[in-house]
Amino acid sequence: HYSGLEEAVYRNIQACKELAQTTRTAYGPNGMNKMVINHLEKLFVTNDAATILRELEVQHPAAKMLVMASHMQEQEVGDGTNFVLVFAGVLLELAEDLLRMGLSVSEASYIVIEGYEKACKKALEILPDLVCCSAKNLRDVEEVASLLHTSVMSKQYGNEQFLAKLIAQACVSILPDSGHFNVDNIRVCKIVGAGISASSVLHGMVFKKETEGDVTSVKDAKIAVYSCPFDGMITETKGTVLIKNAEELMNFSKGEENLMDLQVKAIAGSGANVVVTGGKVADMALHYANKYNLMLVRLNSKWDLRRLCKTVGATALPRLTPPTLEEMGHCDSVYLSEVGDTQVVVFKHEKEDGAISTILIRGSTDNLMDDIERAVDDGVNTFKVLTRDKRLVPGGGATEIELAKQITSYGETCPGLDQYAIKKFAEAFEAIPRALAENSGVKANEVISKLYAVHQEGNKNVGFDIEAEAAAVKDMLEAGVLDTYLGKSWGIKLATNAAVTVLRVDQIIMAKPAGGPKPPSGKKDWDEDQND
């Protein structure tokens, strides 16, 4: 029998283990998909841990710690969220074994925390020695595509060659000379129909919209962008007009028409031939836009408007004034196109190095395209990480087994009770190749023993061969299965922090009224004088 405090610690660990188990079966290229139905009853079919966690409403405070750690990994690196969850879950599972060994929970927790922190520090010291190669040229599409394979493969196994090439083309085309790469500059446009292999990259932006007027194509476009509706000005105050006869009525509407005519004529006179507006387009304004051969595009989203301004180098004007040359944007061509049966407006740069690239995803269902979009996001984030740090470590469980081997040896040299926790930390690394093997339908123990045997001979880069029928291993550097160094180091750091934080907690105190019968509600008007 445990005391109340001990019970709380075990309950916390149990909640975290269950959460980690949910995503563990989704780990790696052969991971199972999860069907998540969120609070809005929207259906997600994915094996992307970040999406699964974002849509789950995790109630348990301790399990929320793991969710926060994986969100942090998503923000910092953009990939490897499942690694954080699985690793933190196994650290807690092994800590539970140590806690049950007989010491009081508070003593044992202290020892385990101490050991885990030492082991984490040691792991981060060893990690730079495990780097197997570095990205040489981030402007070479072929090289970048080969480095993005692993990241894309875990979400879209089988399509990774094609998708990695698309992502590489998009990323390389907008990588600025300064090297500061912004993930937001790669847009994704999803259009149902055809298949994945019909996806393509466009330099510029694509909107699922139709043009408003008659003009549907403009070469060498000069673009005026307005954040206001394309309509006549309306006065702030109300005015009452007394019209006595038909002639006055005609003159009244003619005055409005002439004003609109002058405004649109002035815009066309400034040299602009495409107008983009963020509000509604009035019929009269549309008529004059057609008269002066202006192409009209309406964008409802202010974010889209801002991105377009960034792409074409325009300034969004708040009123219908003719734009100056500095305020106008430039683009090689703007045209209305039909992809499948969807009308799209394309703002295209012919030259490669634009500010924004769009990956046009085609697929048979929305769910499939959502999943491809997540794979694209991971690929783009991996490219961003490589612009910060070009080092790469072997994937497929090779790095984890080497860390496990070296940290176990380090644990042997440590005096005191810490060594048990350090060895357990090393053992936790086995969970990664184990998850890969189990999800591929291979005996995990066999894989791990083979990996240890090969690593003892000094082959640091050997990992689990996911494509073999039986438990087999191969050189990950030759196979091109590589993980980013930053992704691994952040993952280890965040998972350890999350596990240690959960172990430090011995009580969860909810600042809510306790259950039980409600106090009787007194008479309604108890404070009023009774006059009867």
Short mmCIF file of C-alpha atoms in Angstrom, two decimals:
data_model
loop_
_atom_site.label_atom_id
_atom_site.label_comp_id
_atom_site.label_asym_id
_atom_site.label_seq_id
_atom_site.Cartn_x
_atom_site.Cartn_y
_atom_site.Cartn_z
CA HIS A 1 0.00 0.00 0.00
CA TYR A 2 1.33 3.43 -0.93
CA SER A 3 0.74 6.62 0.95
CA GLY A 4 -1.31 9.34 -0.76
CA LEU A 5 1.80 11.17 -1.98
CA GLU A 6 3.35 8.06 -3.50
CA GLU A 7 0.07 7.25 -5.18
CA ALA A 8 0.04 10.71 -6.81
CA VAL A 9 3.53 10.21 -8.26
CA TYR A 10 2.59 6.83 -9.75
CA ARG A 11 -0.66 8.21 -11.14
CA ASN A 12 1.24 11.06 -12.87
CA ILE A 13 3.65 8.58 -14.41
CA GLN A 14 0.77 6.37 -15.54
CA ALA A 15 -0.99 9.27 -17.30
CA CYS A 16 2.21 10.22 -19.15
CA LYS A 17 2.87 6.59 -20.15
CA GLU A 18 -0.60 6.30 -21.66
CA LEU A 19 -0.14 9.49 -23.67
CA ALA A 20 3.27 8.37 -24.94
CA GLN A 21 1.83 4.98 -25.89
CA THR A 22 -0.76 6.73 -28.10
CA THR A 23 1.87 8.31 -30.31
CA ARG A 24 4.46 5.56 -30.02
CA THR A 25 2.61 3.32 -32.49
CA ALA A 26 2.66 6.25 -34.96
CA TYR A 27 6.47 6.55 -34.83
CA GLY A 28 8.53 6.20 -38.01
CA PRO A 29 7.64 5.59 -41.68
CA ASN A 30 5.67 2.43 -40.88
CA GLY A 31 3.80 4.05 -37.99
CA MET A 32 0.05 3.57 -37.82
CA ASN A 33 -2.29 6.45 -38.61
CA LYS A 34 -4.61 7.83 -35.94
CA MET A 35 -8.14 9.00 -36.58
CA VAL A 36 -8.63 12.05 -34.39
CA ILE A 37 -12.01 13.73 -34.14
CA ASN A 38 -11.58 17.07 -32.42
CA HIS A 39 -14.07 19.14 -30.41
CA LEU A 40 -15.49 20.62 -33.64
CA GLU A 41 -16.04 17.08 -34.96
CA LYS A 42 -13.44 17.63 -37.69
CA LEU A 43 -11.73 14.41 -38.75
CA PHE A 44 -7.93 14.10 -38.94
CA VAL A 45 -6.23 10.99 -40.29
CA THR A 46 -2.52 11.31 -39.57
CA ASN A 47 0.54 9.86 -37.87
CA ASP A 48 1.98 13.31 -37.16
CA ALA A 49 2.36 13.59 -33.38
CA ALA A 50 2.20 17.41 -33.41
CA THR A 51 -1.24 17.35 -35.07
CA ILE A 52 -2.52 14.53 -32.85
CA LEU A 53 -1.52 16.43 -29.70
CA ARG A 54 -2.83 19.75 -30.95
CA GLU A 55 -6.28 18.25 -31.52
CA LEU A 56 -6.43 16.11 -28.36
CA GLU A 57 -7.78 17.80 -25.26
CA VAL A 58 -5.40 16.41 -22.65
CA GLN A 59 -6.91 16.93 -19.19
CA HIS A 60 -4.29 15.43 -16.88
CA PRO A 61 -1.88 18.15 -15.65
CA ALA A 62 1.18 15.84 -15.68
CA ALA A 63 0.46 14.60 -19.21
CA LYS A 64 0.08 18.26 -20.24
CA MET A 65 3.76 18.69 -19.33
CA LEU A 66 4.71 16.24 -22.08
CA VAL A 67 2.37 17.96 -24.51
CA MET A 68 4.04 21.31 -23.72
CA ALA A 69 7.49 19.80 -24.29
CA SER A 70 6.48 18.46 -27.69
CA HIS A 71 4.89 21.82 -28.62
CA MET A 72 8.17 23.46 -27.69
CA GLN A 73 10.01 21.04 -29.99
CA GLU A 74 7.52 21.88 -32.75
CA GLN A 75 8.22 25.61 -32.33
CA GLU A 76 11.99 25.24 -31.99
CA VAL A 77 12.72 22.62 -34.65
CA GLY A 78 9.41 21.90 -36.41
CA ASP A 79 9.98 18.14 -36.38
CA GLY A 80 10.77 15.39 -33.88
CA THR A 81 7.71 15.94 -31.66
CA ASN A 82 7.06 12.20 -31.48
CA PHE A 83 10.67 11.59 -30.39
CA VAL A 84 10.15 13.91 -27.41
CA LEU A 85 6.93 12.16 -26.37
CA VAL A 86 8.19 8.60 -26.76
CA PHE A 87 11.49 9.33 -25.04
CA ALA A 88 9.92 11.23 -22.11
CA GLY A 89 7.30 8.47 -21.69
CA VAL A 90 9.99 5.76 -21.50
CA LEU A 91 12.11 7.82 -19.08
CA LEU A 92 9.12 7.99 -16.73
CA GLU A 93 8.31 4.30 -17.19
CA LEU A 94 11.88 3.33 -16.19
CA ALA A 95 11.84 5.86 -13.33
CA GLU A 96 8.81 4.03 -11.96
CA ASP A 97 10.86 0.80 -11.74
CA LEU A 98 13.51 2.65 -9.71
CA LEU A 99 10.90 4.24 -7.43
CA ARG A 100 9.44 0.82 -6.67
CA MET A 101 12.81 -0.54 -5.57
CA GLY A 102 12.27 0.32 -1.94
CA LEU A 103 13.47 3.80 -1.07
CA SER A 104 10.89 6.37 -0.04
CA VAL A 105 9.44 8.17 -3.04
CA SER A 106 10.93 11.56 -2.16
CA GLU A 107 14.44 10.08 -1.77
CA ALA A 108 14.17 7.94 -4.88
CA SER A 109 12.78 10.84 -6.95
CA TYR A 110 15.74 12.99 -5.95
CA ILE A 111 18.21 10.27 -6.96
CA VAL A 112 16.46 9.61 -10.28
CA ILE A 113 16.27 13.33 -11.12
CA GLU A 114 19.95 13.77 -10.26
CA GLY A 115 20.91 10.78 -12.41
CA TYR A 116 18.75 11.83 -15.37
CA GLU A 117 20.17 15.34 -15.38
CA LYS A 118 23.75 14.03 -15.30
CA ALA A 119 23.00 11.57 -18.09
CA CYS A 120 21.32 14.26 -20.21
CA LYS A 121 24.35 16.51 -19.84
CA LYS A 122 26.60 13.61 -20.84
CA ALA A 123 24.40 12.76 -23.85
CA LEU A 124 24.65 16.34 -25.13
CA GLU A 125 28.45 16.16 -24.73
CA ILE A 126 28.63 12.89 -26.71
CA LEU A 127 26.23 14.02 -29.48
CA PRO A 128 28.72 16.26 -31.43
CA ASP A 129 31.04 13.22 -31.79
CA LEU A 130 28.23 11.29 -33.50
CA VAL A 131 27.86 13.82 -36.36
CA CYS A 132 28.39 11.82 -39.55
CA CYS A 133 28.26 14.59 -42.18
CA SER A 134 27.25 18.19 -42.84
CA ALA A 135 25.22 19.86 -45.56
CA LYS A 136 27.71 21.29 -48.05
CA ASN A 137 25.67 23.50 -50.36
CA LEU A 138 22.12 24.54 -49.44
CA ARG A 139 21.60 26.03 -52.92
CA ASP A 140 21.95 22.65 -54.63
CA VAL A 141 18.43 21.20 -55.13
CA GLU A 142 19.61 17.57 -55.43
CA GLU A 143 21.64 17.70 -52.20
CA VAL A 144 18.88 19.46 -50.24
CA ALA A 145 16.29 16.92 -51.50
CA SER A 146 18.45 14.02 -50.26
CA LEU A 147 18.72 15.67 -46.81
CA LEU A 148 14.94 16.17 -46.55
CA HIS A 149 14.14 12.50 -47.37
CA THR A 150 14.10 11.27 -43.77
CA SER A 151 11.84 14.02 -42.50
CA VAL A 152 9.29 13.58 -45.31
CA MET A 153 9.52 9.76 -45.24
CA SER A 154 8.12 9.53 -41.72
CA LYS A 155 4.87 11.16 -42.89
CA GLN A 156 4.61 10.09 -46.56
CA TYR A 157 6.44 6.78 -46.95
CA GLY A 158 6.71 5.97 -50.67
CA ASN A 159 6.27 9.54 -51.92
CA GLU A 160 9.34 10.95 -50.18
CA GLN A 161 11.53 11.18 -53.32
CA PHE A 162 8.98 13.25 -55.22
CA LEU A 163 7.91 15.47 -52.30
CA ALA A 164 11.47 16.10 -51.08
CA LYS A 165 12.39 17.32 -54.58
CA LEU A 166 9.39 19.71 -54.64
CA ILE A 167 10.17 21.10 -51.19
CA ALA A 168 13.87 21.48 -52.08
CA GLN A 169 13.02 23.43 -55.26
CA ALA A 170 10.67 25.75 -53.34
CA CYS A 171 13.11 26.34 -50.46
CA VAL A 172 16.24 26.87 -52.58
CA SER A 173 14.45 29.32 -54.89
CA ILE A 174 13.64 31.73 -52.04
CA LEU A 175 16.73 31.29 -49.82
CA PRO A 176 18.03 34.87 -49.43
CA ASP A 177 21.74 35.72 -49.65
CA SER A 178 21.77 36.53 -45.93
CA GLY A 179 20.79 32.91 -45.20
CA HIS A 180 17.87 33.96 -42.94
CA PHE A 181 15.17 31.61 -44.17
CA ASN A 182 11.54 32.29 -43.23
CA VAL A 183 9.22 29.26 -43.13
CA ASP A 184 6.18 31.47 -43.87
CA ASN A 185 7.53 32.24 -47.34
CA ILE A 186 6.63 28.75 -48.55
CA ARG A 187 2.89 28.67 -49.15
CA VAL A 188 0.77 25.58 -49.78
CA CYS A 189 -2.30 25.54 -52.03
CA LYS A 190 -4.40 22.34 -51.98
CA ILE A 191 -6.62 21.50 -54.94
CA VAL A 192 -8.65 18.27 -55.08
CA GLY A 193 -8.15 16.09 -58.12
CA ALA A 194 -5.44 14.19 -60.07
CA GLY A 195 -2.84 12.55 -57.80
CA ILE A 196 0.18 13.46 -55.68
CA SER A 197 2.46 13.18 -58.71
CA ALA A 198 0.60 16.09 -60.35
CA SER A 199 1.77 18.47 -57.58
CA SER A 200 4.10 21.27 -58.64
CA VAL A 201 6.03 24.34 -57.47
CA LEU A 202 5.24 27.89 -58.60
CA HIS A 203 7.42 30.94 -57.95
CA GLY A 204 4.90 33.44 -56.69
CA MET A 205 1.47 33.04 -55.13
CA VAL A 206 -1.65 31.05 -55.98
CA PHE A 207 -5.13 31.94 -54.71
CA LYS A 208 -8.24 29.81 -55.01
CA LYS A 209 -10.26 32.75 -56.37
CA GLU A 210 -11.77 33.94 -59.61
CA THR A 211 -11.09 37.36 -61.11
CA GLU A 212 -13.92 39.86 -60.70
CA GLY A 213 -13.88 41.56 -64.11
CA ASP A 214 -13.50 40.57 -67.77
CA VAL A 215 -9.69 40.76 -67.90
CA THR A 216 -8.24 37.36 -66.96
CA SER A 217 -4.58 37.63 -67.93
CA VAL A 218 -1.94 40.37 -67.73
CA LYS A 219 1.74 40.18 -68.71
CA ASP A 220 4.31 42.43 -67.01
CA ALA A 221 1.78 43.34 -64.32
CA LYS A 222 1.90 46.56 -62.33
CA ILE A 223 -0.21 45.91 -59.27
CA ALA A 224 -2.15 48.39 -57.11
CA VAL A 225 -3.20 46.86 -53.77
CA TYR A 226 -6.06 48.34 -51.70
CA SER A 227 -7.05 47.22 -48.22
CA CYS A 228 -10.43 49.01 -48.59
CA PRO A 229 -13.47 47.98 -50.69
CA PHE A 230 -13.31 48.90 -54.39
CA ASP A 231 -16.29 51.21 -54.17
CA GLY A 232 -17.26 54.88 -54.02
CA MET A 233 -16.57 56.78 -50.83
CA ILE A 234 -19.45 56.94 -48.37
CA THR A 235 -19.76 59.99 -46.12
CA GLU A 236 -19.56 59.52 -42.38
CA THR A 237 -22.73 61.57 -41.75
CA LYS A 238 -26.10 61.05 -43.36
CA GLY A 239 -27.23 63.58 -45.91
CA THR A 240 -30.78 64.09 -47.17
CA VAL A 241 -31.19 65.13 -50.79
CA LEU A 242 -34.45 66.62 -52.00
CA ILE A 243 -35.00 65.77 -55.64
CA LYS A 244 -37.80 67.67 -57.39
CA ASN A 245 -37.80 66.23 -60.90
CA ALA A 246 -36.44 63.46 -63.14
CA GLU A 247 -33.60 65.58 -64.47
CA GLU A 248 -32.19 66.13 -60.98
CA LEU A 249 -32.40 62.40 -60.30
CA MET A 250 -30.39 61.71 -63.48
CA ASN A 251 -27.79 64.33 -62.58
CA PHE A 252 -27.49 62.95 -59.03
CA SER A 253 -26.57 59.41 -60.14
CA LYS A 254 -24.43 60.80 -62.99
CA GLY A 255 -22.37 62.77 -60.48
CA GLU A 256 -21.62 59.57 -58.57
CA GLU A 257 -20.76 57.77 -61.82
CA ASN A 258 -18.45 60.56 -62.96
CA LEU A 259 -16.63 60.50 -59.61
CA MET A 260 -16.13 56.73 -59.84
CA ASP A 261 -15.02 57.10 -63.47
CA LEU A 262 -12.40 59.69 -62.49
CA GLN A 263 -11.08 57.52 -59.62
CA VAL A 264 -10.68 54.39 -61.78
CA LYS A 265 -9.27 56.44 -64.67
CA ALA A 266 -6.66 57.94 -62.32
CA ILE A 267 -5.64 54.43 -61.14
CA ALA A 268 -5.32 53.24 -64.76
CA GLY A 269 -3.47 56.48 -65.63
CA SER A 270 -0.82 55.77 -62.99
CA GLY A 271 0.27 52.76 -65.05
CA ALA A 272 -1.41 50.05 -62.92
CA ASN A 273 -3.06 47.22 -64.85
CA VAL A 274 -4.00 44.89 -61.97
CA VAL A 275 -6.04 45.95 -58.93
CA VAL A 276 -6.17 43.76 -55.81
CA THR A 277 -8.74 44.72 -53.18
CA GLY A 278 -9.38 43.45 -49.68
CA GLY A 279 -13.09 44.35 -49.62
CA LYS A 280 -16.19 44.07 -51.77
CA VAL A 281 -16.25 45.26 -55.37
CA ALA A 282 -19.16 47.55 -56.36
CA ASP A 283 -20.91 46.89 -59.67
CA MET A 284 -20.24 50.40 -60.89
CA ALA A 285 -16.54 50.20 -60.02
CA LEU A 286 -16.37 46.85 -61.82
CA HIS A 287 -17.91 48.41 -64.92
CA TYR A 288 -15.26 51.14 -65.05
CA ALA A 289 -12.45 48.65 -64.29
CA ASN A 290 -13.55 46.70 -67.39
CA LYS A 291 -13.78 49.93 -69.38
CA TYR A 292 -10.14 50.82 -68.58
CA ASN A 293 -8.90 47.23 -69.00
CA LEU A 294 -7.96 46.69 -65.35
CA MET A 295 -7.74 43.15 -64.00
CA LEU A 296 -9.58 42.93 -60.67
CA VAL A 297 -8.80 40.37 -57.95
CA ARG A 298 -10.55 40.28 -54.59
CA LEU A 299 -8.87 38.69 -51.53
CA ASN A 300 -10.94 38.26 -48.38
CA SER A 301 -8.06 37.51 -46.03
CA LYS A 302 -5.93 40.40 -44.80
CA TRP A 303 -3.06 37.91 -44.29
CA ASP A 304 -3.21 36.94 -47.95
CA LEU A 305 -3.19 40.62 -48.84
CA ARG A 306 -0.07 41.20 -46.72
CA ARG A 307 1.73 38.20 -48.19
CA LEU A 308 0.90 39.33 -51.71
CA CYS A 309 2.27 42.80 -50.93
CA LYS A 310 5.47 41.14 -49.75
CA THR A 311 5.69 38.95 -52.86
CA VAL A 312 5.17 41.70 -55.43
CA GLY A 313 6.72 44.54 -53.41
CA ALA A 314 3.56 46.66 -53.17
CA THR A 315 2.15 48.88 -50.43
CA ALA A 316 -1.49 48.31 -49.40
CA LEU A 317 -3.35 51.63 -49.75
CA PRO A 318 -6.24 52.40 -47.36
CA ARG A 319 -8.16 54.61 -49.87
CA LEU A 320 -8.85 54.50 -53.60
CA THR A 321 -6.07 56.91 -54.53
CA PRO A 322 -3.86 56.38 -57.61
CA PRO A 323 -0.68 54.60 -56.48
CA THR A 324 2.79 56.10 -56.94
CA LEU A 325 5.51 54.04 -58.63
CA GLU A 326 6.98 53.10 -55.22
CA GLU A 327 3.61 51.89 -53.94
CA MET A 328 2.92 49.70 -56.97
CA GLY A 329 3.97 46.04 -57.06
CA HIS A 330 5.53 44.28 -60.03
CA CYS A 331 5.05 40.74 -61.27
CA ASP A 332 5.90 38.99 -64.57
CA SER A 333 2.39 37.70 -65.13
CA VAL A 334 -0.97 37.49 -63.41
CA TYR A 335 -3.49 35.09 -64.90
CA LEU A 336 -6.63 33.11 -64.19
CA SER A 337 -6.04 29.39 -64.60
CA GLU A 338 -8.05 26.24 -64.06
CA VAL A 339 -6.53 23.42 -62.03
CA GLY A 340 -8.82 20.41 -62.10
CA ASP A 341 -12.19 22.12 -61.89
CA THR A 342 -10.98 24.84 -59.51
CA GLN A 343 -10.36 28.40 -60.72
CA VAL A 344 -7.12 29.89 -59.40
CA VAL A 345 -5.42 33.25 -59.81
CA VAL A 346 -1.65 32.96 -60.17
CA PHE A 347 0.82 35.79 -59.48
CA LYS A 348 3.92 34.41 -61.16
CA HIS A 349 7.58 35.44 -61.09
CA GLU A 350 9.51 34.04 -64.04
CA LYS A 351 12.89 34.46 -62.39
CA GLU A 352 13.72 31.89 -59.73
CA ASP A 353 14.61 34.01 -56.70
CA GLY A 354 11.25 35.47 -55.66
CA ALA A 355 10.20 36.33 -52.13
CA ILE A 356 7.55 33.60 -51.90
CA SER A 357 7.09 30.15 -53.46
CA THR A 358 3.89 28.12 -53.56
CA ILE A 359 3.68 24.34 -53.55
CA LEU A 360 0.52 23.29 -55.38
CA ILE A 361 -0.64 20.00 -53.85
CA ARG A 362 -3.00 17.71 -55.75
CA GLY A 363 -4.70 14.67 -54.22
CA SER A 364 -7.85 12.63 -54.26
CA THR A 365 -9.22 13.62 -50.82
CA ASP A 366 -8.89 16.54 -48.42
CA ASN A 367 -7.53 14.29 -45.67
CA LEU A 368 -4.77 13.01 -47.92
CA MET A 369 -3.79 16.54 -48.95
CA ASP A 370 -3.79 17.71 -45.32
CA ASP A 371 -1.34 14.92 -44.52
CA ILE A 372 0.88 15.86 -47.46
CA GLU A 373 0.78 19.47 -46.26
CA ARG A 374 2.04 18.33 -42.85
CA ALA A 375 4.88 16.42 -44.56
CA VAL A 376 5.71 19.58 -46.54
CA ASP A 377 5.74 21.64 -43.31
CA ASP A 378 8.17 19.18 -41.72
CA GLY A 379 10.41 19.27 -44.79
CA VAL A 380 10.45 23.08 -44.86
CA ASN A 381 11.22 23.22 -41.13
CA THR A 382 14.08 20.74 -41.60
CA PHE A 383 15.51 23.04 -44.28
CA LYS A 384 15.26 25.97 -41.86
CA VAL A 385 17.11 23.97 -39.18
CA LEU A 386 19.85 23.18 -41.73
CA THR A 387 20.30 26.90 -42.45
CA ARG A 388 20.97 27.36 -38.71
CA ASP A 389 23.19 24.29 -38.22
CA LYS A 390 24.33 22.09 -41.10
CA ARG A 391 25.38 19.10 -38.99
CA LEU A 392 23.59 15.76 -39.40
CA VAL A 393 23.54 12.57 -37.32
CA PRO A 394 22.61 9.07 -38.55
CA GLY A 395 18.90 8.17 -38.23
CA GLY A 396 17.12 4.83 -37.93
CA GLY A 397 18.03 4.42 -34.24
CA ALA A 398 21.82 4.53 -34.89
CA THR A 399 22.42 7.68 -32.84
CA GLU A 400 20.22 6.39 -29.99
CA ILE A 401 22.00 3.03 -29.71
CA GLU A 402 25.43 4.69 -29.74
CA LEU A 403 24.29 7.11 -27.00
CA ALA A 404 22.85 4.20 -24.99
CA LYS A 405 26.13 2.29 -25.29
CA GLN A 406 28.31 5.25 -24.24
CA ILE A 407 26.05 6.43 -21.41
CA THR A 408 25.88 2.88 -19.99
CA SER A 409 29.72 2.86 -19.87
CA TYR A 410 29.61 6.30 -18.21
CA GLY A 411 27.10 4.96 -15.64
CA GLU A 412 29.54 2.17 -14.71
CA THR A 413 32.13 4.78 -13.70
CA CYS A 414 29.73 6.77 -11.47
CA PRO A 415 29.78 5.99 -7.73
CA GLY A 416 26.62 6.21 -5.64
CA LEU A 417 23.00 5.47 -6.43
CA ASP A 418 22.97 7.88 -9.39
CA GLN A 419 24.40 5.14 -11.58
CA TYR A 420 21.10 3.22 -11.60
CA ALA A 421 19.27 6.27 -12.98
CA ILE A 422 22.04 6.94 -15.53
CA LYS A 423 21.83 3.35 -16.80
CA LYS A 424 18.04 3.61 -17.03
CA PHE A 425 18.46 6.84 -19.04
CA ALA A 426 20.71 4.93 -21.44
CA GLU A 427 18.15 2.11 -21.63
CA ALA A 428 15.44 4.66 -22.53
CA PHE A 429 17.23 5.39 -25.82
CA GLU A 430 16.46 1.83 -26.91
CA ALA A 431 12.78 2.83 -27.16
CA ILE A 432 13.40 4.59 -30.50
CA PRO A 433 14.79 1.64 -32.52
CA ARG A 434 12.32 -0.56 -30.60
CA ALA A 435 9.36 1.56 -31.78
CA LEU A 436 10.69 1.55 -35.36
CA ALA A 437 11.05 -2.25 -35.28
CA GLU A 438 7.67 -2.93 -33.66
CA ASN A 439 5.86 -0.66 -36.11
CA SER A 440 7.56 -2.49 -38.99
CA GLY A 441 6.41 -5.86 -37.62
CA VAL A 442 9.90 -7.08 -36.69
CA LYS A 443 11.10 -8.58 -33.39
CA ALA A 444 12.45 -5.59 -31.49
CA ASN A 445 14.79 -7.49 -29.14
CA GLU A 446 16.52 -9.10 -32.08
CA VAL A 447 17.06 -5.72 -33.77
CA ILE A 448 18.44 -4.12 -30.62
CA SER A 449 20.87 -6.97 -29.89
CA LYS A 450 22.13 -6.82 -33.51
CA LEU A 451 22.56 -3.03 -33.28
CA TYR A 452 24.52 -3.31 -30.02
CA ALA A 453 26.74 -6.02 -31.54
CA VAL A 454 27.59 -3.87 -34.58
CA HIS A 455 28.13 -0.72 -32.49
CA GLN A 456 30.53 -2.58 -30.18
CA GLU A 457 32.72 -3.12 -33.25
CA GLY A 458 32.86 0.68 -33.70
CA ASN A 459 30.33 1.15 -36.53
CA LYS A 460 28.59 4.28 -35.20
CA ASN A 461 26.40 4.88 -38.26
CA VAL A 462 24.58 1.54 -38.36
CA GLY A 463 20.83 1.64 -37.70
CA PHE A 464 17.69 -0.45 -38.25
CA ASP A 465 16.94 -1.31 -41.88
CA ILE A 466 13.26 -0.48 -42.19
CA GLU A 467 12.86 -2.00 -45.65
CA ALA A 468 14.19 -5.48 -44.85
CA GLU A 469 11.76 -8.36 -44.22
CA ALA A 470 13.53 -9.60 -41.08
CA ALA A 471 15.51 -7.92 -38.30
CA ALA A 472 18.35 -6.38 -40.32
CA VAL A 473 20.71 -3.42 -39.91
CA LYS A 474 22.53 -1.19 -42.40
CA ASP A 475 24.75 1.88 -42.63
CA MET A 476 22.47 4.91 -42.34
CA LEU A 477 24.96 7.34 -43.89
CA GLU A 478 25.11 5.24 -47.09
CA ALA A 479 21.32 4.78 -47.08
CA GLY A 480 20.85 8.57 -46.72
CA VAL A 481 18.74 8.29 -43.53
CA LEU A 482 19.87 11.36 -41.61
CA ASP A 483 18.46 13.42 -38.74
CA THR A 484 19.36 17.02 -37.96
CA TYR A 485 21.78 17.52 -35.07
CA LEU A 486 19.69 20.39 -33.66
CA GLY A 487 16.50 18.30 -33.75
CA LYS A 488 18.14 15.52 -31.73
CA SER A 489 19.80 17.76 -29.15
CA TRP A 490 16.61 19.79 -28.53
CA GLY A 491 14.56 16.58 -28.37
CA ILE A 492 16.80 15.02 -25.70
CA LYS A 493 16.87 18.27 -23.71
CA LEU A 494 13.11 18.87 -23.78
CA ALA A 495 12.14 15.22 -23.09
CA THR A 496 14.47 15.07 -20.07
CA ASN A 497 13.17 18.39 -18.74
CA ALA A 498 9.56 17.21 -19.09
CA ALA A 499 10.25 13.85 -17.38
CA VAL A 500 12.18 15.52 -14.54
CA THR A 501 9.40 18.09 -14.04
CA VAL A 502 6.80 15.32 -13.72
CA LEU A 503 9.00 13.43 -11.24
CA ARG A 504 9.39 16.54 -9.08
CA VAL A 505 5.63 16.70 -8.54
CA ASP A 506 4.22 14.78 -5.57
CA GLN A 507 0.80 16.41 -5.33
CA ILE A 508 -1.65 17.93 -7.75
CA ILE A 509 -3.82 20.50 -6.02
CA MET A 510 -6.86 21.61 -7.97
CA ALA A 511 -8.07 25.08 -7.07
CA LYS A 512 -11.69 24.14 -7.68
CA PRO A 513 -14.57 23.61 -5.25
CA ALA A 514 -14.61 20.05 -3.99
CA GLY A 515 -17.44 17.73 -5.00
CA GLY A 516 -20.33 16.95 -2.69
CA PRO A 517 -23.76 18.36 -2.06
CA LYS A 518 -24.25 22.02 -2.86
CA PRO A 519 -25.02 24.37 0.04
CA PRO A 520 -28.73 25.10 0.32
CA SER A 521 -29.63 28.28 -1.49
CA GLY A 522 -31.51 30.47 0.99
CA LYS A 523 -34.75 32.29 0.37
CA LYS A 524 -34.68 34.51 -2.64
CA ASP A 525 -35.44 37.87 -0.99
CA TRP A 526 -33.96 37.25 2.45
CA ASP A 527 -32.57 40.79 2.80
CA GLU A 528 -35.80 42.63 2.03
CA ASP A 529 -38.00 43.93 4.81
CA GLN A 530 -41.04 41.84 5.48
CA ASN A 531 -43.89 44.37 5.73
CA ASP A 532 -46.78 41.97 6.00
#
